[in-house]
Amino acid sequence: MVKAAELVRYLSDLLRIKEFSDFTSNGLQVEGCGEIRKVGFAVDACLASFEALQDCQMICVHHGIMWPAWQHVRGVDRKRLKFLLDHDINLFVSHLPLDRHPQLGNNAQILSQLGWEKTGEFGEVGWLCDLEKPISQEEAKANVAELFPNELNSFWHGPQEIRRIGVCSGGGGGDYWYQAIKDHVDLYITGETAYPMYNDALEYGLNAVCVGHYASETFGVQALRREVEAQFGLETAFADNPTGL
């Protein structure tokens, strides 16, 4: 068992919560009980996650319940908040901090699990990998398909030899897409597909894989789960609620 305040402090320091300007509230969004025996992890702060993890005293999520802040509490927001309060559950949120973390973050974890190492920053939360020895397009396809067998869309209009890889989980089909073009990335891995990507990939000559927003953001909370188990010896659980998006 651990004090809730101690666990919140540890997670906040580990994830460098205060260093990020975000459009949601990171850290402890909802205060619950003061003693933690079991910690739940999920991508989304939704009722399905809460119900699956209702025996936990704290739930850690990537997507919280305040975007960016509430002007009123009613409808779905009321139901979510009521569930947490009725069950005395702490809700801890890490959005951009969990995308960016150099070891536990979504983007660092994706590169690591693909067998590649980050070599530089890519925008505010992504990472670049410059391979010492380039790989073929076919090898890259196989690597990505093994980790993401249900990828949503892919555009293989870029070089047959891949040396520079950019990764930005979640909704990286906007500004980060143009950052990938600017940074001369050979292969770009992100979550969501944006409409301009097809023709841009074709005309700029870029390989891109959109694996799904949810699928790209399970890595951070899972890595954080392992960290909490190792540091505190607490029981943990993960609620998997894929959206298909």
PDB file of C-alpha atoms in Angstrom:
ATOM      1  CA  MET A   1       0.000   0.000   0.000  1.00  0.00           C
ATOM      2  CA  VAL A   2       1.199   3.526  -0.739  1.00  0.00           C
ATOM      3  CA  LYS A   3      -0.120   6.979   0.021  1.00  0.00           C
ATOM      4  CA  ALA A   4      -1.948   8.512  -2.941  1.00  0.00           C
ATOM      5  CA  ALA A   5      -0.043  11.781  -2.492  1.00  0.00           C
ATOM      6  CA  GLU A   6       3.283   9.924  -2.691  1.00  0.00           C
ATOM      7  CA  LEU A   7       2.318   8.149  -5.902  1.00  0.00           C
ATOM      8  CA  VAL A   8       1.030  11.381  -7.458  1.00  0.00           C
ATOM      9  CA  ARG A   9       4.302  13.150  -6.613  1.00  0.00           C
ATOM     10  CA  TYR A  10       6.352  10.314  -8.066  1.00  0.00           C
ATOM     11  CA  LEU A  11       4.389  10.188 -11.321  1.00  0.00           C
ATOM     12  CA  SER A  12       4.345  13.960 -11.686  1.00  0.00           C
ATOM     13  CA  ASP A  13       8.124  14.191 -11.252  1.00  0.00           C
ATOM     14  CA  LEU A  14       8.818  11.164 -13.443  1.00  0.00           C
ATOM     15  CA  LEU A  15       6.715  12.516 -16.296  1.00  0.00           C
ATOM     16  CA  ARG A  16       7.830  16.155 -15.804  1.00  0.00           C
ATOM     17  CA  ILE A  17       4.204  17.265 -15.735  1.00  0.00           C
ATOM     18  CA  LYS A  18       4.960  20.923 -14.978  1.00  0.00           C
ATOM     19  CA  GLU A  19       7.256  21.304 -18.003  1.00  0.00           C
ATOM     20  CA  PHE A  20       4.454  20.930 -20.547  1.00  0.00           C
ATOM     21  CA  SER A  21       1.971  23.453 -21.852  1.00  0.00           C
ATOM     22  CA  ASP A  22      -0.973  21.277 -22.804  1.00  0.00           C
ATOM     23  CA  PHE A  23      -4.594  21.775 -23.826  1.00  0.00           C
ATOM     24  CA  THR A  24      -5.735  19.491 -21.019  1.00  0.00           C
ATOM     25  CA  SER A  25      -5.031  19.295 -17.304  1.00  0.00           C
ATOM     26  CA  ASN A  26      -2.204  16.873 -16.534  1.00  0.00           C
ATOM     27  CA  GLY A  27      -1.615  15.300 -13.150  1.00  0.00           C
ATOM     28  CA  LEU A  28      -4.310  14.510 -10.614  1.00  0.00           C
ATOM     29  CA  GLN A  29      -7.617  15.505 -12.244  1.00  0.00           C
ATOM     30  CA  VAL A  30      -9.910  13.873  -9.687  1.00  0.00           C
ATOM     31  CA  GLU A  31      -8.993  13.257  -6.045  1.00  0.00           C
ATOM     32  CA  GLY A  32     -10.070   9.985  -4.470  1.00  0.00           C
ATOM     33  CA  CYS A  33      -9.058   7.927  -1.467  1.00  0.00           C
ATOM     34  CA  GLY A  34      -5.746   8.471   0.298  1.00  0.00           C
ATOM     35  CA  GLU A  35      -4.367   4.905   0.254  1.00  0.00           C
ATOM     36  CA  ILE A  36      -3.525   2.976  -2.922  1.00  0.00           C
ATOM     37  CA  ARG A  37      -3.443  -0.815  -3.098  1.00  0.00           C
ATOM     38  CA  LYS A  38      -4.106  -1.293  -6.813  1.00  0.00           C
ATOM     39  CA  VAL A  39      -3.512   0.993  -9.803  1.00  0.00           C
ATOM     40  CA  GLY A  40      -5.382   0.765 -13.097  1.00  0.00           C
ATOM     41  CA  PHE A  41      -4.145   1.949 -16.472  1.00  0.00           C
ATOM     42  CA  ALA A  42      -6.056   2.804 -19.638  1.00  0.00           C
ATOM     43  CA  VAL A  43      -5.717   4.997 -22.695  1.00  0.00           C
ATOM     44  CA  ASP A  44      -9.058   6.783 -22.268  1.00  0.00           C
ATOM     45  CA  ALA A  45     -10.922   8.154 -19.254  1.00  0.00           C
ATOM     46  CA  CYS A  46     -14.255   6.658 -20.284  1.00  0.00           C
ATOM     47  CA  LEU A  47     -16.906   4.700 -18.404  1.00  0.00           C
ATOM     48  CA  ALA A  48     -15.752   1.420 -19.961  1.00  0.00           C
ATOM     49  CA  SER A  49     -12.282   1.971 -18.481  1.00  0.00           C
ATOM     50  CA  PHE A  50     -13.667   3.026 -15.110  1.00  0.00           C
ATOM     51  CA  GLU A  51     -15.993   0.041 -14.868  1.00  0.00           C
ATOM     52  CA  ALA A  52     -13.225  -2.401 -15.775  1.00  0.00           C
ATOM     53  CA  LEU A  53     -10.905  -0.849 -13.175  1.00  0.00           C
ATOM     54  CA  GLN A  54     -13.399  -0.070 -10.416  1.00  0.00           C
ATOM     55  CA  ASP A  55     -11.463  -2.138  -7.866  1.00  0.00           C
ATOM     56  CA  CYS A  56      -8.487   0.224  -8.267  1.00  0.00           C
ATOM     57  CA  GLN A  57      -7.898   3.194  -6.007  1.00  0.00           C
ATOM     58  CA  MET A  58      -6.132   5.110  -8.771  1.00  0.00           C
ATOM     59  CA  ILE A  59      -6.561   5.046 -12.543  1.00  0.00           C
ATOM     60  CA  CYS A  60      -3.833   6.470 -14.784  1.00  0.00           C
ATOM     61  CA  VAL A  61      -4.860   7.464 -18.301  1.00  0.00           C
ATOM     62  CA  HIS A  62      -3.444   9.215 -21.350  1.00  0.00           C
ATOM     63  CA  HIS A  63      -6.670  10.998 -22.333  1.00  0.00           C
ATOM     64  CA  GLY A  64      -8.392  12.630 -19.357  1.00  0.00           C
ATOM     65  CA  ILE A  65     -11.857  14.078 -18.849  1.00  0.00           C
ATOM     66  CA  MET A  66     -11.240  17.838 -19.148  1.00  0.00           C
ATOM     67  CA  TRP A  67     -10.604  19.159 -22.685  1.00  0.00           C
ATOM     68  CA  PRO A  68      -9.418  21.769 -21.907  1.00  0.00           C
ATOM     69  CA  ALA A  69     -11.639  22.593 -18.943  1.00  0.00           C
ATOM     70  CA  TRP A  70     -15.249  22.184 -17.927  1.00  0.00           C
ATOM     71  CA  GLN A  71     -17.721  25.044 -17.984  1.00  0.00           C
ATOM     72  CA  HIS A  72     -20.416  22.751 -16.627  1.00  0.00           C
ATOM     73  CA  VAL A  73     -20.781  19.172 -15.392  1.00  0.00           C
ATOM     74  CA  ARG A  74     -23.654  17.351 -17.064  1.00  0.00           C
ATOM     75  CA  GLY A  75     -24.430  14.496 -19.427  1.00  0.00           C
ATOM     76  CA  VAL A  76     -21.536  12.126 -20.063  1.00  0.00           C
ATOM     77  CA  ASP A  77     -19.144  14.307 -18.057  1.00  0.00           C
ATOM     78  CA  ARG A  78     -21.423  14.057 -15.032  1.00  0.00           C
ATOM     79  CA  LYS A  79     -21.644  10.256 -15.341  1.00  0.00           C
ATOM     80  CA  ARG A  80     -17.879   9.865 -15.554  1.00  0.00           C
ATOM     81  CA  LEU A  81     -17.192  12.160 -12.644  1.00  0.00           C
ATOM     82  CA  LYS A  82     -19.951  10.588 -10.531  1.00  0.00           C
ATOM     83  CA  PHE A  83     -18.514   7.115 -11.086  1.00  0.00           C
ATOM     84  CA  LEU A  84     -15.068   8.210  -9.906  1.00  0.00           C
ATOM     85  CA  LEU A  85     -16.424  10.041  -6.863  1.00  0.00           C
ATOM     86  CA  ASP A  86     -18.833   7.238  -5.921  1.00  0.00           C
ATOM     87  CA  HIS A  87     -15.962   4.734  -6.001  1.00  0.00           C
ATOM     88  CA  ASP A  88     -13.437   7.085  -4.369  1.00  0.00           C
ATOM     89  CA  ILE A  89     -11.027   6.640  -7.301  1.00  0.00           C
ATOM     90  CA  ASN A  90      -8.123   8.993  -8.039  1.00  0.00           C
ATOM     91  CA  LEU A  91      -7.751   9.901 -11.717  1.00  0.00           C
ATOM     92  CA  PHE A  92      -4.223  10.723 -12.877  1.00  0.00           C
ATOM     93  CA  VAL A  93      -3.720  12.064 -16.418  1.00  0.00           C
ATOM     94  CA  SER A  94      -0.606  12.346 -18.556  1.00  0.00           C
ATOM     95  CA  HIS A  95      -1.250  13.542 -22.100  1.00  0.00           C
ATOM     96  CA  LEU A  96       1.688  15.256 -23.839  1.00  0.00           C
ATOM     97  CA  PRO A  97       4.112  14.280 -21.049  1.00  0.00           C
ATOM     98  CA  LEU A  98       3.427  10.615 -21.782  1.00  0.00           C
ATOM     99  CA  ASP A  99       3.837  11.124 -25.515  1.00  0.00           C
ATOM    100  CA  ARG A 100       7.238  12.739 -25.026  1.00  0.00           C
ATOM    101  CA  HIS A 101       8.885  10.799 -22.186  1.00  0.00           C
ATOM    102  CA  PRO A 102      12.283   9.584 -23.477  1.00  0.00           C
ATOM    103  CA  GLN A 103      11.902   6.069 -22.079  1.00  0.00           C
ATOM    104  CA  LEU A 104       8.266   5.447 -21.119  1.00  0.00           C
ATOM    105  CA  GLY A 105       6.547   7.620 -23.713  1.00  0.00           C
ATOM    106  CA  ASN A 106       4.400   6.363 -26.557  1.00  0.00           C
ATOM    107  CA  ASN A 107       6.848   7.468 -29.246  1.00  0.00           C
ATOM    108  CA  ALA A 108      10.006   6.216 -27.548  1.00  0.00           C
ATOM    109  CA  GLN A 109       8.296   2.896 -26.841  1.00  0.00           C
ATOM    110  CA  ILE A 110       7.142   2.485 -30.443  1.00  0.00           C
ATOM    111  CA  LEU A 111      10.668   3.009 -31.748  1.00  0.00           C
ATOM    112  CA  SER A 112      12.108   0.673 -29.123  1.00  0.00           C
ATOM    113  CA  GLN A 113       9.623  -2.111 -29.836  1.00  0.00           C
ATOM    114  CA  LEU A 114      10.339  -1.784 -33.555  1.00  0.00           C
ATOM    115  CA  GLY A 115      14.005  -2.370 -32.733  1.00  0.00           C
ATOM    116  CA  TRP A 116      15.128   1.196 -33.493  1.00  0.00           C
ATOM    117  CA  GLU A 117      16.739   3.826 -31.266  1.00  0.00           C
ATOM    118  CA  LYS A 118      15.785   7.481 -31.082  1.00  0.00           C
ATOM    119  CA  THR A 119      18.504   9.865 -32.232  1.00  0.00           C
ATOM    120  CA  GLY A 120      16.770  13.248 -32.067  1.00  0.00           C
ATOM    121  CA  GLU A 121      13.658  15.198 -31.221  1.00  0.00           C
ATOM    122  CA  PHE A 122      10.777  15.454 -33.665  1.00  0.00           C
ATOM    123  CA  GLY A 123       8.546  18.398 -32.885  1.00  0.00           C
ATOM    124  CA  GLU A 124       7.280  18.831 -29.336  1.00  0.00           C
ATOM    125  CA  VAL A 125       6.516  15.200 -28.518  1.00  0.00           C
ATOM    126  CA  GLY A 126       7.852  12.953 -31.305  1.00  0.00           C
ATOM    127  CA  TRP A 127      11.218  11.317 -31.919  1.00  0.00           C
ATOM    128  CA  LEU A 128      13.473  10.782 -34.907  1.00  0.00           C
ATOM    129  CA  CYS A 129      15.581   7.730 -35.627  1.00  0.00           C
ATOM    130  CA  ASP A 130      18.524   7.996 -38.033  1.00  0.00           C
ATOM    131  CA  LEU A 131      19.639   4.459 -38.772  1.00  0.00           C
ATOM    132  CA  GLU A 132      23.359   3.846 -39.103  1.00  0.00           C
ATOM    133  CA  LYS A 133      22.593   1.185 -41.681  1.00  0.00           C
ATOM    134  CA  PRO A 134      19.550   1.827 -43.882  1.00  0.00           C
ATOM    135  CA  ILE A 135      16.847  -0.806 -44.258  1.00  0.00           C
ATOM    136  CA  SER A 136      14.729  -1.665 -47.252  1.00  0.00           C
ATOM    137  CA  GLN A 137      11.151  -0.556 -47.640  1.00  0.00           C
ATOM    138  CA  GLU A 138      10.073  -4.194 -47.453  1.00  0.00           C
ATOM    139  CA  GLU A 139      11.917  -4.728 -44.166  1.00  0.00           C
ATOM    140  CA  ALA A 140      10.306  -1.605 -42.729  1.00  0.00           C
ATOM    141  CA  LYS A 141       6.870  -2.834 -43.836  1.00  0.00           C
ATOM    142  CA  ALA A 142       7.442  -6.163 -42.112  1.00  0.00           C
ATOM    143  CA  ASN A 143       8.631  -4.532 -38.874  1.00  0.00           C
ATOM    144  CA  VAL A 144       5.652  -2.211 -38.662  1.00  0.00           C
ATOM    145  CA  ALA A 145       3.143  -4.922 -39.626  1.00  0.00           C
ATOM    146  CA  GLU A 146       4.418  -7.196 -36.859  1.00  0.00           C
ATOM    147  CA  LEU A 147       3.889  -4.541 -34.166  1.00  0.00           C
ATOM    148  CA  PHE A 148       0.708  -3.119 -35.732  1.00  0.00           C
ATOM    149  CA  PRO A 149      -1.091  -5.950 -37.554  1.00  0.00           C
ATOM    150  CA  ASN A 150      -4.266  -3.853 -37.850  1.00  0.00           C
ATOM    151  CA  GLU A 151      -2.798  -0.666 -39.291  1.00  0.00           C
ATOM    152  CA  LEU A 152      -5.445   1.616 -40.794  1.00  0.00           C
ATOM    153  CA  ASN A 153      -3.698   3.204 -43.771  1.00  0.00           C
ATOM    154  CA  SER A 154      -0.271   3.190 -45.350  1.00  0.00           C
ATOM    155  CA  PHE A 155       1.313   5.167 -48.163  1.00  0.00           C
ATOM    156  CA  TRP A 156       4.489   3.647 -49.575  1.00  0.00           C
ATOM    157  CA  HIS A 157       5.417   6.366 -52.050  1.00  0.00           C
ATOM    158  CA  GLY A 158       8.851   7.149 -50.628  1.00  0.00           C
ATOM    159  CA  PRO A 159      12.389   5.836 -51.034  1.00  0.00           C
ATOM    160  CA  GLN A 160      13.055   2.117 -51.279  1.00  0.00           C
ATOM    161  CA  GLU A 161      15.940   2.573 -48.846  1.00  0.00           C
ATOM    162  CA  ILE A 162      14.943   3.956 -45.454  1.00  0.00           C
ATOM    163  CA  ARG A 163      17.372   5.704 -43.153  1.00  0.00           C
ATOM    164  CA  ARG A 164      15.376   8.423 -41.325  1.00  0.00           C
ATOM    165  CA  ILE A 165      12.218   7.534 -39.373  1.00  0.00           C
ATOM    166  CA  GLY A 166       9.863   9.913 -37.574  1.00  0.00           C
ATOM    167  CA  VAL A 167       7.286   8.828 -34.996  1.00  0.00           C
ATOM    168  CA  CYS A 168       4.411  10.829 -33.520  1.00  0.00           C
ATOM    169  CA  SER A 169       1.610   8.855 -31.874  1.00  0.00           C
ATOM    170  CA  GLY A 170      -2.052   9.844 -31.876  1.00  0.00           C
ATOM    171  CA  GLY A 171      -3.226  12.709 -34.068  1.00  0.00           C
ATOM    172  CA  GLY A 172       0.030  13.248 -35.932  1.00  0.00           C
ATOM    173  CA  GLY A 173      -1.541  13.714 -39.346  1.00  0.00           C
ATOM    174  CA  GLY A 174      -1.606  17.520 -39.089  1.00  0.00           C
ATOM    175  CA  ASP A 175       1.359  19.732 -38.219  1.00  0.00           C
ATOM    176  CA  TYR A 176       3.619  16.753 -37.627  1.00  0.00           C
ATOM    177  CA  TRP A 177       2.943  15.514 -41.123  1.00  0.00           C
ATOM    178  CA  TYR A 178       4.428  18.680 -42.540  1.00  0.00           C
ATOM    179  CA  GLN A 179       7.260  18.461 -40.024  1.00  0.00           C
ATOM    180  CA  ALA A 180       8.041  15.009 -41.434  1.00  0.00           C
ATOM    181  CA  ILE A 181       8.186  16.479 -44.937  1.00  0.00           C
ATOM    182  CA  LYS A 182      10.367  19.355 -43.743  1.00  0.00           C
ATOM    183  CA  ASP A 183      12.740  17.013 -41.895  1.00  0.00           C
ATOM    184  CA  HIS A 184      13.121  14.755 -44.975  1.00  0.00           C
ATOM    185  CA  VAL A 185      11.805  11.698 -43.169  1.00  0.00           C
ATOM    186  CA  ASP A 186      11.868   8.483 -45.219  1.00  0.00           C
ATOM    187  CA  LEU A 187       9.236   6.742 -43.077  1.00  0.00           C
ATOM    188  CA  TYR A 188       6.651   8.442 -40.882  1.00  0.00           C
ATOM    189  CA  ILE A 189       4.653   6.475 -38.290  1.00  0.00           C
ATOM    190  CA  THR A 190       1.623   8.066 -36.650  1.00  0.00           C
ATOM    191  CA  GLY A 191      -1.868   7.280 -35.408  1.00  0.00           C
ATOM    192  CA  GLU A 192      -4.574   9.099 -37.329  1.00  0.00           C
ATOM    193  CA  THR A 193      -4.857   9.626 -41.049  1.00  0.00           C
ATOM    194  CA  ALA A 194      -5.482  13.153 -42.368  1.00  0.00           C
ATOM    195  CA  TYR A 195      -6.954  13.676 -45.813  1.00  0.00           C
ATOM    196  CA  PRO A 196      -3.987  15.582 -47.363  1.00  0.00           C
ATOM    197  CA  MET A 197      -1.581  12.763 -46.561  1.00  0.00           C
ATOM    198  CA  TYR A 198      -2.262  10.659 -49.663  1.00  0.00           C
ATOM    199  CA  ASN A 199      -1.408  13.190 -52.340  1.00  0.00           C
ATOM    200  CA  ASP A 200       1.342  14.758 -50.255  1.00  0.00           C
ATOM    201  CA  ALA A 201       3.009  11.369 -49.757  1.00  0.00           C
ATOM    202  CA  LEU A 202       2.748  10.687 -53.475  1.00  0.00           C
ATOM    203  CA  GLU A 203       4.102  14.049 -54.611  1.00  0.00           C
ATOM    204  CA  TYR A 204       6.729  14.613 -51.911  1.00  0.00           C
ATOM    205  CA  GLY A 205       7.836  10.982 -52.045  1.00  0.00           C
ATOM    206  CA  LEU A 206       7.239   9.797 -48.495  1.00  0.00           C
ATOM    207  CA  ASN A 207       6.462   6.479 -46.829  1.00  0.00           C
ATOM    208  CA  ALA A 208       3.844   6.819 -44.092  1.00  0.00           C
ATOM    209  CA  VAL A 209       1.928   4.395 -41.892  1.00  0.00           C
ATOM    210  CA  CYS A 210      -1.154   5.372 -39.860  1.00  0.00           C
ATOM    211  CA  VAL A 211      -1.650   2.659 -37.266  1.00  0.00           C
ATOM    212  CA  GLY A 212      -4.662   4.143 -35.449  1.00  0.00           C
ATOM    213  CA  HIS A 213      -4.795   6.730 -32.676  1.00  0.00           C
ATOM    214  CA  TYR A 214      -5.677   4.223 -29.965  1.00  0.00           C
ATOM    215  CA  ALA A 215      -3.229   1.560 -31.126  1.00  0.00           C
ATOM    216  CA  SER A 216      -0.354   4.038 -31.135  1.00  0.00           C
ATOM    217  CA  GLU A 217      -1.055   5.184 -27.575  1.00  0.00           C
ATOM    218  CA  THR A 218      -1.304   1.973 -25.579  1.00  0.00           C
ATOM    219  CA  PHE A 219       2.479   1.849 -25.206  1.00  0.00           C
ATOM    220  CA  GLY A 220       2.949   4.695 -22.746  1.00  0.00           C
ATOM    221  CA  VAL A 221       0.381   3.574 -20.180  1.00  0.00           C
ATOM    222  CA  GLN A 222       1.672   0.004 -20.392  1.00  0.00           C
ATOM    223  CA  ALA A 223       5.252   1.178 -19.800  1.00  0.00           C
ATOM    224  CA  LEU A 224       4.048   3.352 -16.912  1.00  0.00           C
ATOM    225  CA  ARG A 225       2.261   0.337 -15.482  1.00  0.00           C
ATOM    226  CA  ARG A 226       5.498  -1.654 -15.454  1.00  0.00           C
ATOM    227  CA  GLU A 227       7.288   1.277 -13.829  1.00  0.00           C
ATOM    228  CA  VAL A 228       4.742   1.502 -10.995  1.00  0.00           C
ATOM    229  CA  GLU A 229       4.933  -2.243 -10.399  1.00  0.00           C
ATOM    230  CA  ALA A 230       8.738  -2.114 -10.216  1.00  0.00           C
ATOM    231  CA  GLN A 231       8.960   0.968  -7.992  1.00  0.00           C
ATOM    232  CA  PHE A 232       6.095   0.334  -5.577  1.00  0.00           C
ATOM    233  CA  GLY A 233       5.285  -3.383  -5.837  1.00  0.00           C
ATOM    234  CA  LEU A 234       1.614  -2.537  -6.258  1.00  0.00           C
ATOM    235  CA  GLU A 235      -0.945  -4.689  -8.025  1.00  0.00           C
ATOM    236  CA  THR A 236      -1.917  -3.185 -11.383  1.00  0.00           C
ATOM    237  CA  ALA A 237      -4.355  -3.802 -14.212  1.00  0.00           C
ATOM    238  CA  PHE A 238      -4.802  -2.555 -17.782  1.00  0.00           C
ATOM    239  CA  ALA A 239      -8.205  -1.947 -19.358  1.00  0.00           C
ATOM    240  CA  ASP A 240      -8.008  -2.429 -23.127  1.00  0.00           C
ATOM    241  CA  ASN A 241     -10.839  -0.635 -24.892  1.00  0.00           C
ATOM    242  CA  PRO A 242      -9.790  -0.331 -28.562  1.00  0.00           C
ATOM    243  CA  THR A 243     -11.736   2.183 -30.600  1.00  0.00           C
ATOM    244  CA  GLY A 244     -10.777   1.011 -34.094  1.00  0.00           C
ATOM    245  CA  LEU A 245      -9.722   4.609 -34.798  1.00  0.00           C
TER     246      LEU A 245
END
